[in-house]
Amino acid sequence: MKPETPSENPAREIGLSLEGDDYDGGAARGVEAIKHALKTMPGSAGVYRMIDDKDRVLYVGKAKNLKKRVVAYTRLMQLPIRIARMVAQTVQMEIITTHTEAEALLLESNLIKKLKPRYNILLRDDKSFPYILITEDHDYPRIVKHRGARAKDGSCFGPFASAWAVNNTINHLQRAFLLRSCTDAVFSNRSRPCLLYQIKRCSAPCVDRVAKAEYDALVDICRDFLTGRSQKILKQLEADMLAASERMDFEQAAMYRDRIRALSQIRSHQDINLEGVEEADVIALHHEGGQSCVQVFFFRSGSNYGNRSYFPRHEQGAEIAEILSAFVGQFYADKPAPKQVLLSHEIEGQELVETALSINNNRKITLQVPKRGGRRKLVEHALTNAKDALGRRMAESASQRKLLEDLADKLELDGTPERIEVYDNSHIQGTNMVGGMIVAGPEGFMKSAYRKFNIKGDIAPGDDFAMMREVLTRRFARAQKEDPDRENGTWPDLCLIDGGLGQLGVAREVLEDLGIEDVMLVGVAKGVDRNAGKEVLHIPGKPPVRLDMQDPVLYFIQRLRDEAHRWAIGTHRAKRSKQIGKSVLDNVPGVGGARKKALLHHFGSARGVADAGLTDLEAVDGISAALARKIYDHFHDTE
């Protein structure tokens, strides 16, 4: 079979967007815009951004020499199709100079994560990881699970791939070191040991069942274990256990035995470990059918902390080295890197990426592609997981696509929906009213696009119609403002409204008021006896649709509705819990956390503070006469 020969002009293969006048005009304008930017572009390291006529960033790139790198975009005939298309859409360029190429790489990764340019390889589903946090802002530090920004007052250890992994590890650490996990408020109000002390998972420092020096020693050993000194600690515990046995102190020996058992379980419960790998990430990429899966395994303290799959977005022709390089840069842009990163393939600019990561982490970071031995087995294990995960995703995508096609057929839609939005509201007797929106598409639920709406308008308690009106008005008014041309993929093809004709009528009115005529609306009513399987679909201008109870499309609609229900209820519960946690003392001017604590200790409750006399308030430690007057006046009408 004769191999295909590349076109003499790749840009002409781009398609309709560059045919005829579009090609001659758009490509020429793009080249001219780049040439204009080159006139004042320095020959130093930096980052450049290519921008279209609507001020959207098309591409972010970095260069050791900006001028030499950018001039290549003016040679249109030598560019790949994807890059030629990008040049044709470029109307201006912006640059940021840096001192070194490594700094440019770090800036490039941060800008790509923030701006999500169309022509860059993008890391998606980059959720925050859970860590173990040992606090340092209290005399008796506690051990807890932590997410989000690195805590200032404490030491973080991780990351862990899942909440289960971090919770399981904390449970074993508590059995080994008896560190507290309660909040400072609970700690300060204990008068006797809690249940964790009874089941030997806390040493009860709250009621002085352990000396301060002994507790500090336990904290230090726990930190050492989490920083990779596990073997040394296990050997020391074994020696202590034998010594206790020899002096007939069997109770102490049993304590050391339980500690060794708990720590050994942390090291042994994972499915794959390797002696000598104390701190490393294993990153493997499998590429197939124009799609990629990157599998990341986390090894800390000689243990496997789990793994996570990623599916970066990229063009069909992207090379493995390019994809993996972009992934590594973006993955570590906002999180610490381990001492070693083991890769499945060589990446573009490997030495430069090493330098950038070392700068960002203030220590030496090495990137390796193992060829043999135990480390290669780790990489191959990750590659197998990447291949399996990509296979599952492609199968799920095919199944999801079939469901969307069947849904379009049953509802007589013009085409297969690429984005479905489902709306639901939640409240209890009209309190803490919230609205929820979930999104689904060919790849399943798009959780990064979920939205919650705290109902702000002057709405009668429990008025579901008014709540739906506010939610839809805010959502589509914002869409008209932020994406009027519908080019960012944020407009739905189909909206499912949880409710019957009443909610559907409100939705129609909202869209009509906003001048939106091409968004399909469907109301999902519970049907007879409100039983699942008897749902009725209300479509404007058409008779109600009832699907067979065994129809996969009905199950699909139920899943969408139930997910919207779950999201709305979860949002409502979070809002309610936050309100329950508030105290009437929070609104008293001049009363912060410490003074509120002193008042509650003295009077026993917020009601006791509100009923207290002026003299009684002045008797509380830390409450001056002037502040006592403010507190008294806040709870009493003095006019």
XYZ file of C-alpha atoms in Angstrom:
639
model
C 0.000 0.000 0.000
C 1.432 3.322 -1.032
C 2.013 5.621 1.961
C 0.226 8.949 2.018
C 2.365 11.898 1.051
C 2.043 15.127 2.973
C 0.331 17.964 1.216
C 2.508 20.628 -0.307
C 0.367 23.101 1.554
C -0.880 21.656 4.847
C -2.824 24.815 5.577
C -5.125 24.191 2.621
C -6.198 20.883 4.217
C -7.601 22.668 7.235
C -11.127 22.768 5.885
C -13.772 25.326 5.164
C -12.393 27.803 7.680
C -9.405 28.407 5.439
C -10.807 27.788 2.015
C -10.963 30.539 -0.615
C -11.207 34.014 0.800
C -10.966 32.713 4.360
C -7.692 31.019 3.595
C -6.189 33.856 1.581
C -7.414 36.532 3.980
C -7.395 34.824 7.401
C -4.000 33.165 7.056
C -2.442 36.309 5.595
C -3.882 38.457 8.404
C -2.568 36.016 11.006
C 0.935 36.060 9.538
C 0.870 39.865 9.348
C -0.212 40.112 12.985
C 2.684 37.878 14.019
C 5.164 39.831 11.884
C 3.945 43.056 13.471
C 4.553 41.594 16.942
C 8.030 40.425 15.892
C 9.138 44.019 15.217
C 9.294 44.757 18.935
C 9.773 41.242 20.290
C 12.962 40.676 22.328
C 15.340 37.792 21.830
C 15.128 36.721 25.474
C 13.267 33.971 27.315
C 9.580 34.384 27.935
C 5.992 33.350 27.274
C 3.817 34.375 24.334
C 0.040 34.304 23.904
C -1.770 34.170 20.562
C -5.137 35.951 20.668
C -8.093 35.950 18.273
C -10.442 38.767 17.221
C -12.662 38.206 20.292
C -9.787 38.564 22.778
C -9.711 34.827 23.478
C -6.331 33.222 24.084
C -5.777 30.572 21.411
C -2.377 29.317 22.531
C 0.225 29.843 25.232
C 3.834 28.948 24.463
C 7.262 29.439 25.991
C 10.657 29.997 24.407
C 14.296 30.424 25.305
C 14.453 33.051 22.554
C 11.041 34.566 21.839
C 11.986 36.095 18.499
C 13.487 32.895 17.076
C 10.562 30.787 18.263
C 7.727 33.030 17.092
C 9.175 33.714 13.645
C 8.498 30.050 12.781
C 4.760 30.804 12.772
C 5.201 33.089 9.772
C 6.320 30.125 7.588
C 2.796 28.876 7.065
C 3.617 26.189 4.510
C 5.889 24.373 7.008
C 3.338 24.248 9.814
C 1.104 21.301 10.790
C -2.580 21.714 9.976
C -3.560 22.434 13.580
C -0.960 25.196 13.983
C -1.774 26.726 10.595
C -5.411 26.958 11.626
C -4.362 28.701 14.831
C -2.208 31.216 12.934
C -5.150 32.041 10.647
C -7.251 32.987 13.719
C -4.546 35.101 15.385
C -4.984 38.880 15.329
C -2.541 39.900 18.064
C 0.168 38.563 20.370
C 1.134 39.330 23.943
C 4.444 38.436 25.574
C 5.886 38.233 29.070
C 9.657 38.112 29.407
C 11.341 36.002 32.098
C 14.894 35.704 33.363
C 15.318 32.055 32.357
C 13.671 29.429 30.195
C 12.785 27.442 33.336
C 10.819 30.413 34.685
C 9.087 30.660 31.300
C 8.069 26.995 31.547
C 6.564 27.493 35.008
C 4.666 30.572 33.847
C 3.453 28.757 30.730
C 2.037 25.886 32.815
C 0.228 28.271 35.161
C -1.266 30.287 32.299
C -2.462 27.160 30.485
C -4.235 25.932 33.629
C -5.822 29.345 34.133
C -6.746 30.316 30.558
C -7.399 26.852 29.037
C -6.439 27.870 25.477
C -8.064 25.969 22.653
C -4.859 24.834 20.937
C -2.888 23.772 24.015
C -2.889 20.285 25.487
C -5.076 20.609 28.581
C -5.102 18.621 31.795
C -8.709 18.020 32.834
C -10.271 16.704 36.052
C -7.359 18.063 38.105
C -9.048 17.821 41.487
C -7.340 18.636 44.744
C -5.777 15.723 46.596
C -6.324 14.867 50.258
C -3.342 15.111 52.614
C -2.626 14.156 56.203
C -2.186 17.270 58.335
C -0.471 17.369 61.720
C -1.331 20.738 63.191
C 1.196 22.976 64.903
C -1.037 25.726 66.340
C -1.868 23.952 69.609
C 0.085 22.546 72.544
C -1.267 19.108 71.661
C -1.172 18.745 67.844
C -3.932 16.766 66.151
C -3.925 14.559 63.048
C -6.639 15.166 60.416
C -7.446 14.891 56.725
C -6.793 18.108 54.795
C -7.705 19.390 51.332
C -7.020 22.639 49.563
C -4.176 25.105 50.062
C -1.206 23.967 52.109
C -1.871 24.721 55.763
C 0.347 27.419 57.270
C 0.113 26.099 60.828
C 0.962 22.463 60.290
C 2.820 19.782 58.355
C 1.150 18.162 55.329
C 1.972 14.650 54.150
C 0.794 13.120 50.900
C -0.807 13.389 48.472
C -3.207 10.455 48.694
C -5.184 9.393 45.646
C -8.498 9.140 47.500
C -10.269 10.065 50.706
C -10.476 6.339 51.563
C -6.687 5.991 51.404
C -6.040 8.955 53.677
C -8.775 7.961 56.173
C -7.458 4.403 56.349
C -3.908 5.641 56.951
C -5.041 8.039 59.689
C -6.892 5.200 61.419
C -3.730 3.079 61.527
C -1.593 6.046 62.641
C -3.996 6.742 65.497
C -3.715 3.130 66.637
C 0.059 3.388 66.504
C 0.649 6.837 68.002
C -2.617 7.675 69.839
C -2.798 11.232 68.470
C -5.993 13.192 68.913
C -8.228 14.107 65.966
C -10.878 16.197 67.768
C -11.323 19.915 67.191
C -9.778 22.409 69.581
C -13.256 23.339 70.871
C -14.069 19.726 71.756
C -10.588 19.272 73.264
C -10.974 22.253 75.596
C -14.439 21.205 76.815
C -13.729 17.551 77.670
C -14.046 16.494 81.304
C -13.501 12.770 80.743
C -11.955 10.657 77.948
C -13.978 10.081 74.784
C -14.719 6.804 72.997
C -11.473 6.980 70.974
C -9.531 6.624 74.213
C -11.606 3.591 75.174
C -10.825 1.830 71.865
C -7.134 2.748 72.127
C -6.964 5.272 69.293
C -6.209 8.361 71.391
C -4.078 9.002 74.464
C -6.628 11.486 75.916
C -4.354 14.521 76.326
C -7.559 16.553 76.853
C -7.850 15.158 80.403
C -4.112 14.748 81.092
C -3.980 10.957 80.613
C -0.625 11.449 78.881
C 2.279 13.721 79.828
C 3.059 16.618 77.486
C 6.601 15.367 76.822
C 5.364 11.858 76.023
C 2.691 13.215 73.637
C 5.278 15.414 71.880
C 7.480 12.342 71.426
C 4.575 10.489 69.786
C 3.988 13.428 67.434
C 7.669 13.509 66.458
C 7.749 9.760 65.750
C 4.586 10.052 63.648
C 6.156 12.875 61.612
C 9.298 10.793 61.114
C 7.234 7.853 59.888
C 5.349 10.027 57.392
C 8.562 11.589 56.088
C 10.005 8.226 55.055
C 11.829 6.934 58.135
C 9.430 4.018 58.532
C 12.043 1.222 58.547
C 14.095 2.944 61.236
C 11.017 3.465 63.422
C 9.829 -0.142 63.005
C 13.267 -1.454 64.016
C 13.308 0.808 67.077
C 9.833 -0.351 68.110
C 10.905 -3.983 67.726
C 13.902 -3.323 69.971
C 11.690 -1.578 72.542
C 9.232 -4.502 72.481
C 11.996 -7.058 73.108
C 13.453 -4.939 75.904
C 10.046 -4.658 77.580
C 9.561 -8.422 77.308
C 12.963 -9.124 78.880
C 12.127 -6.990 81.909
C 8.725 -8.751 82.199
C 6.754 -5.581 81.335
C 4.338 -7.436 79.101
C 1.736 -4.674 79.022
C 4.301 -2.276 77.567
C 5.515 -4.960 75.172
C 1.935 -5.506 73.955
C 1.617 -1.766 73.296
C 4.761 -1.812 71.138
C 3.476 -4.938 69.375
C 0.182 -3.199 68.491
C 2.115 -0.185 67.228
C 4.287 -2.346 64.966
C 1.192 -4.124 63.655
C -0.591 -0.848 62.851
C 2.423 0.630 61.040
C 3.015 -2.602 59.117
C -0.577 -2.498 57.891
C 0.009 0.973 56.468
C 2.946 -0.353 54.470
C 1.349 -3.611 53.381
C -2.282 -2.866 52.498
C -1.457 -1.413 49.078
C -1.326 -3.692 46.045
C 2.175 -2.772 44.857
C 5.249 -1.500 46.675
C 8.944 -1.412 45.944
C 11.792 -1.497 48.404
C 13.960 1.590 48.055
C 11.247 3.846 46.590
C 10.428 6.131 49.507
C 9.096 9.189 47.672
C 8.157 9.116 43.995
C 5.345 9.592 41.502
C 4.970 7.128 38.637
C 3.421 8.724 35.542
C 2.527 6.519 32.559
C 0.683 7.448 29.368
C -1.224 5.142 27.027
C -2.287 6.606 23.669
C -4.865 4.934 21.426
C -7.504 6.009 18.914
C -6.596 9.680 19.194
C -7.195 9.646 22.970
C -4.830 9.396 25.918
C -4.918 8.261 29.514
C -2.279 9.255 32.037
C -2.026 7.112 35.151
C -0.343 8.590 38.246
C 0.753 6.420 41.200
C 1.832 8.103 44.441
C 4.560 6.557 46.606
C 5.305 8.205 49.955
C 7.138 6.865 53.017
C 7.823 3.653 51.120
C 4.092 3.002 50.642
C 1.738 3.210 47.695
C -0.799 5.954 48.439
C -3.009 5.023 45.488
C -3.426 6.120 41.890
C -5.587 8.356 39.729
C -6.442 8.462 36.020
C -6.359 11.585 33.843
C -7.559 12.119 30.294
C -5.848 15.234 28.869
C -7.511 17.051 25.981
C -5.429 17.319 22.830
C -5.618 17.280 19.052
C -5.593 13.983 17.136
C -2.038 14.368 15.847
C -0.376 15.213 19.169
C 2.742 13.154 19.975
C 3.199 11.170 23.210
C 6.286 13.178 24.221
C 4.383 16.449 23.734
C 1.318 15.264 25.663
C 3.324 13.881 28.583
C 5.506 16.985 28.800
C 2.446 19.254 28.933
C 0.841 16.995 31.540
C 3.858 17.022 33.870
C 4.164 20.811 33.662
C 0.501 21.453 34.421
C 0.167 18.676 37.010
C 2.893 20.111 39.238
C 2.068 23.768 38.577
C 0.080 24.051 41.815
C 1.211 21.075 43.893
C 4.553 19.891 45.320
C 6.564 17.348 43.344
C 8.326 14.354 44.965
C 12.073 13.824 44.744
C 11.647 11.345 41.869
C 9.181 11.264 38.994
C 9.287 7.995 37.036
C 7.969 8.359 33.474
C 6.867 5.838 30.877
C 8.303 7.868 27.951
C 10.917 10.510 27.325
C 9.366 13.977 27.265
C 10.147 17.166 25.386
C 12.719 19.316 27.169
C 13.214 16.849 30.011
C 16.196 18.671 31.525
C 14.322 21.981 31.349
C 11.280 20.475 33.101
C 13.576 19.076 35.820
C 15.099 22.508 36.350
C 11.681 24.195 36.496
C 10.320 21.688 39.012
C 13.450 22.039 41.159
C 13.024 25.822 41.204
C 9.335 25.545 42.051
C 9.954 23.089 44.911
C 13.231 24.534 46.244
C 14.947 21.124 46.055
C 16.381 18.752 43.482
C 13.710 16.948 41.438
C 14.707 14.202 38.999
C 12.745 12.827 36.038
C 13.624 9.271 35.001
C 12.463 6.791 32.367
C 13.444 3.413 33.894
C 14.552 0.771 31.408
C 14.867 -2.271 33.698
C 14.565 -3.489 37.253
C 11.939 -2.819 39.901
C 11.300 0.751 38.871
C 10.513 -0.385 35.330
C 8.008 -2.852 36.781
C 6.294 0.031 38.560
C 6.048 1.946 35.269
C 4.728 -1.110 33.419
C 2.131 -1.616 36.162
C 1.029 2.001 35.694
C 0.957 1.551 31.899
C -1.327 -1.462 32.265
C -3.662 0.571 34.455
C -3.600 3.442 31.926
C -4.478 1.098 29.072
C -7.331 -0.489 31.027
C -8.691 2.890 32.138
C -8.649 4.254 28.582
C -10.414 1.123 27.335
C -13.141 1.529 29.947
C -13.544 5.209 29.131
C -13.828 4.577 25.393
C -16.414 1.852 26.012
C -18.366 4.109 28.365
C -18.205 6.962 25.854
C -19.612 4.703 23.120
C -22.427 3.588 25.441
C -23.112 7.178 26.517
C -23.181 8.319 22.897
C -25.724 5.596 22.071
C -27.932 6.746 24.967
C -27.762 10.352 23.770
C -28.693 9.292 20.240
C -31.650 7.255 21.538
C -32.708 10.182 23.752
C -32.685 12.496 20.731
C -34.791 9.967 18.819
C -37.386 9.516 21.584
C -37.728 13.262 22.186
C -37.575 14.066 18.442
C -34.657 16.443 18.857
C -32.955 18.021 15.828
C -29.650 16.360 16.696
C -27.759 14.454 19.375
C -27.333 16.706 22.440
C -23.736 17.466 23.393
C -24.635 19.232 26.629
C -27.641 18.474 28.828
C -28.433 20.639 31.844
C -30.759 19.438 34.605
C -32.278 21.758 37.215
C -33.714 21.050 40.652
C -34.446 23.056 43.806
C -34.217 22.144 47.482
C -35.494 23.621 50.764
C -37.166 22.645 54.034
C -40.435 24.487 54.591
C -39.056 27.416 52.631
C -35.783 27.791 54.566
C -32.263 27.733 53.103
C -33.599 27.730 49.550
C -31.082 26.673 46.890
C -31.143 25.696 43.235
C -28.869 23.154 41.573
C -27.718 22.604 37.994
C -25.898 19.488 36.821
C -24.429 18.920 33.361
C -23.987 15.758 31.287
C -22.550 15.066 27.847
C -20.987 12.360 25.695
C -18.385 11.618 28.394
C -20.876 11.376 31.248
C -21.404 13.820 34.089
C -19.369 17.026 33.707
C -18.929 17.788 37.406
C -16.663 20.771 36.861
C -19.652 22.481 35.172
C -22.095 21.898 38.070
C -23.483 25.082 39.597
C -25.397 25.968 42.754
C -27.637 28.997 43.208
C -28.374 30.513 46.596
C -31.855 31.983 46.166
C -31.495 35.732 46.676
C -34.812 37.225 45.555
C -37.791 38.211 47.678
C -39.536 34.867 47.347
C -42.336 33.444 49.468
C -41.130 30.418 51.483
C -41.485 27.255 49.434
C -42.478 28.958 46.158
C -40.869 26.426 43.796
C -41.998 28.285 40.689
C -40.351 31.542 41.787
C -37.188 29.651 42.747
C -37.000 28.041 39.311
C -37.582 31.430 37.673
C -34.680 33.004 39.571
C -32.305 30.103 38.883
C -32.975 29.983 35.140
C -32.941 33.767 34.778
C -29.552 34.052 36.465
C -28.098 31.132 34.521
C -29.141 32.228 31.017
C -28.664 35.965 31.561
C -25.086 35.208 32.529
C -24.655 32.935 29.501
C -25.862 35.727 27.211
C -23.352 38.090 28.778
C -20.313 35.789 28.905
C -20.799 33.741 25.722
C -23.215 35.586 23.436
C -21.937 33.821 20.297
C -22.149 30.358 21.906
C -18.612 29.415 20.969
C -17.316 28.216 24.341
C -19.506 25.132 24.696
C -21.364 26.534 27.714
C -24.845 26.625 26.157
C -27.081 23.567 26.570
C -28.759 21.698 23.736
C -31.362 20.318 26.127
C -32.637 21.400 29.556
C -34.418 18.917 31.802
C -36.589 20.521 34.482
C -37.443 18.407 37.521
C -41.193 19.004 37.685
C -44.397 19.034 35.721
C -46.217 21.531 33.549
C -45.963 24.318 36.137
C -42.157 24.306 36.315
C -41.942 23.831 32.562
C -44.198 26.844 32.011
C -41.940 28.988 34.183
C -38.878 27.842 32.229
C -40.561 28.723 28.917
C -41.453 32.198 30.205
C -37.866 32.837 31.320
C -36.396 31.894 27.944
C -39.040 33.901 26.083
C -38.305 36.969 28.229
C -34.597 36.622 27.411
C -35.263 36.113 23.702
C -33.906 32.548 23.667
C -35.802 30.344 21.242
C -33.506 27.429 20.389
C -32.913 25.693 23.739
C -35.052 22.559 24.073
C -36.981 22.253 27.353
C -38.381 19.037 28.827
C -40.220 18.708 32.148
C -39.732 15.419 34.020
C -42.807 14.775 36.178
C -42.948 11.953 38.714
C -46.125 10.463 37.223
C -48.722 8.288 38.910
C -48.083 7.713 42.635
C -44.710 9.471 42.196
C -43.105 6.092 41.495
C -39.865 5.695 39.570
C -40.596 4.188 36.174
C -43.863 6.072 35.690
C -42.289 9.422 34.787
C -44.068 11.642 32.289
C -42.011 13.854 29.953
C -43.646 17.169 29.085
C -42.415 18.810 25.885
C -43.720 22.241 24.818
C -46.216 21.957 21.990
C -46.352 18.151 22.074
C -48.399 15.536 23.914
C -46.829 14.013 27.042
C -44.322 11.200 26.466
C -44.312 8.018 28.546
C -41.420 5.644 28.037
C -41.494 1.925 28.673
C -40.303 1.016 32.175
C -37.535 -1.152 30.675
C -36.354 1.506 28.221
C -32.645 2.400 28.762
C -33.491 6.019 27.880
C -35.867 6.179 30.844
C -33.149 4.837 33.142
C -30.810 7.483 31.705
C -33.304 10.283 32.405
C -33.818 8.944 35.937
C -30.059 8.989 36.507
C -29.858 12.593 35.348
C -32.772 13.644 37.544
C -31.449 11.760 40.582
C -28.017 13.337 40.169
C -29.604 16.804 40.039
C -31.633 15.907 43.131
C -28.507 14.694 44.951
C -26.595 17.863 44.033
C -29.396 20.213 45.118
C -29.983 18.391 48.424
C -26.244 18.282 49.160
C -25.981 22.019 48.549
C -29.010 22.645 50.771
C -27.605 20.504 53.591
C -24.270 22.277 53.455
C -26.005 25.643 53.693
C -28.201 24.440 56.561
C -25.229 22.980 58.451
C -23.343 26.225 58.099
C -26.288 28.146 59.511
C -26.718 25.678 62.385
C -23.065 26.189 63.318
C -23.593 29.928 63.772
C -24.116 31.495 67.174
C -25.998 34.636 68.167
C -22.680 35.780 69.611
C -21.198 35.940 66.090
C -23.097 39.187 65.485
C -21.966 40.950 68.638
C -19.439 43.696 67.778
C -16.048 43.240 69.419
C -16.575 39.566 70.304
C -14.154 37.301 68.468
C -13.343 33.644 68.869
C -11.435 33.893 72.154
C -13.984 36.145 73.868
C -16.910 34.050 72.613
C -15.203 30.982 74.087
C -14.696 32.749 77.423
C -18.354 33.843 77.521
C -19.655 30.369 76.725
C -17.389 28.813 79.373
C -18.638 31.280 81.952
C -22.383 31.190 81.200
C -22.714 27.747 79.639
C -24.678 28.807 76.546
C -25.392 31.706 74.208
C -28.815 32.090 75.871
C -27.055 32.477 79.208
C -24.940 35.298 77.771
C -28.021 37.011 76.329
C -29.812 36.858 79.713
C -26.775 37.934 81.776
C -26.699 41.208 83.639
C -24.106 43.909 83.088
C -22.209 43.111 86.308
C -22.090 39.407 85.429
C -20.661 40.191 81.984
C -17.945 42.390 83.485
C -16.869 39.451 85.675
C -15.817 37.348 82.669
C -12.058 37.184 81.986
C -11.106 39.333 79.006
C -14.371 41.317 78.976
C -13.849 44.981 79.780
C -16.546 47.254 81.172
C -16.963 48.947 77.777
C -17.296 45.628 75.956
C -19.687 44.317 78.599
C -21.887 47.346 77.913
C -21.812 46.615 74.136
C -22.786 42.978 74.717
C -25.560 43.944 77.128
C -26.937 46.585 74.767
C -26.862 44.117 71.858
C -29.290 41.777 73.656
C -31.422 44.378 75.406
C -33.502 47.181 74.009
C -32.131 50.177 75.897
C -34.295 52.801 74.157
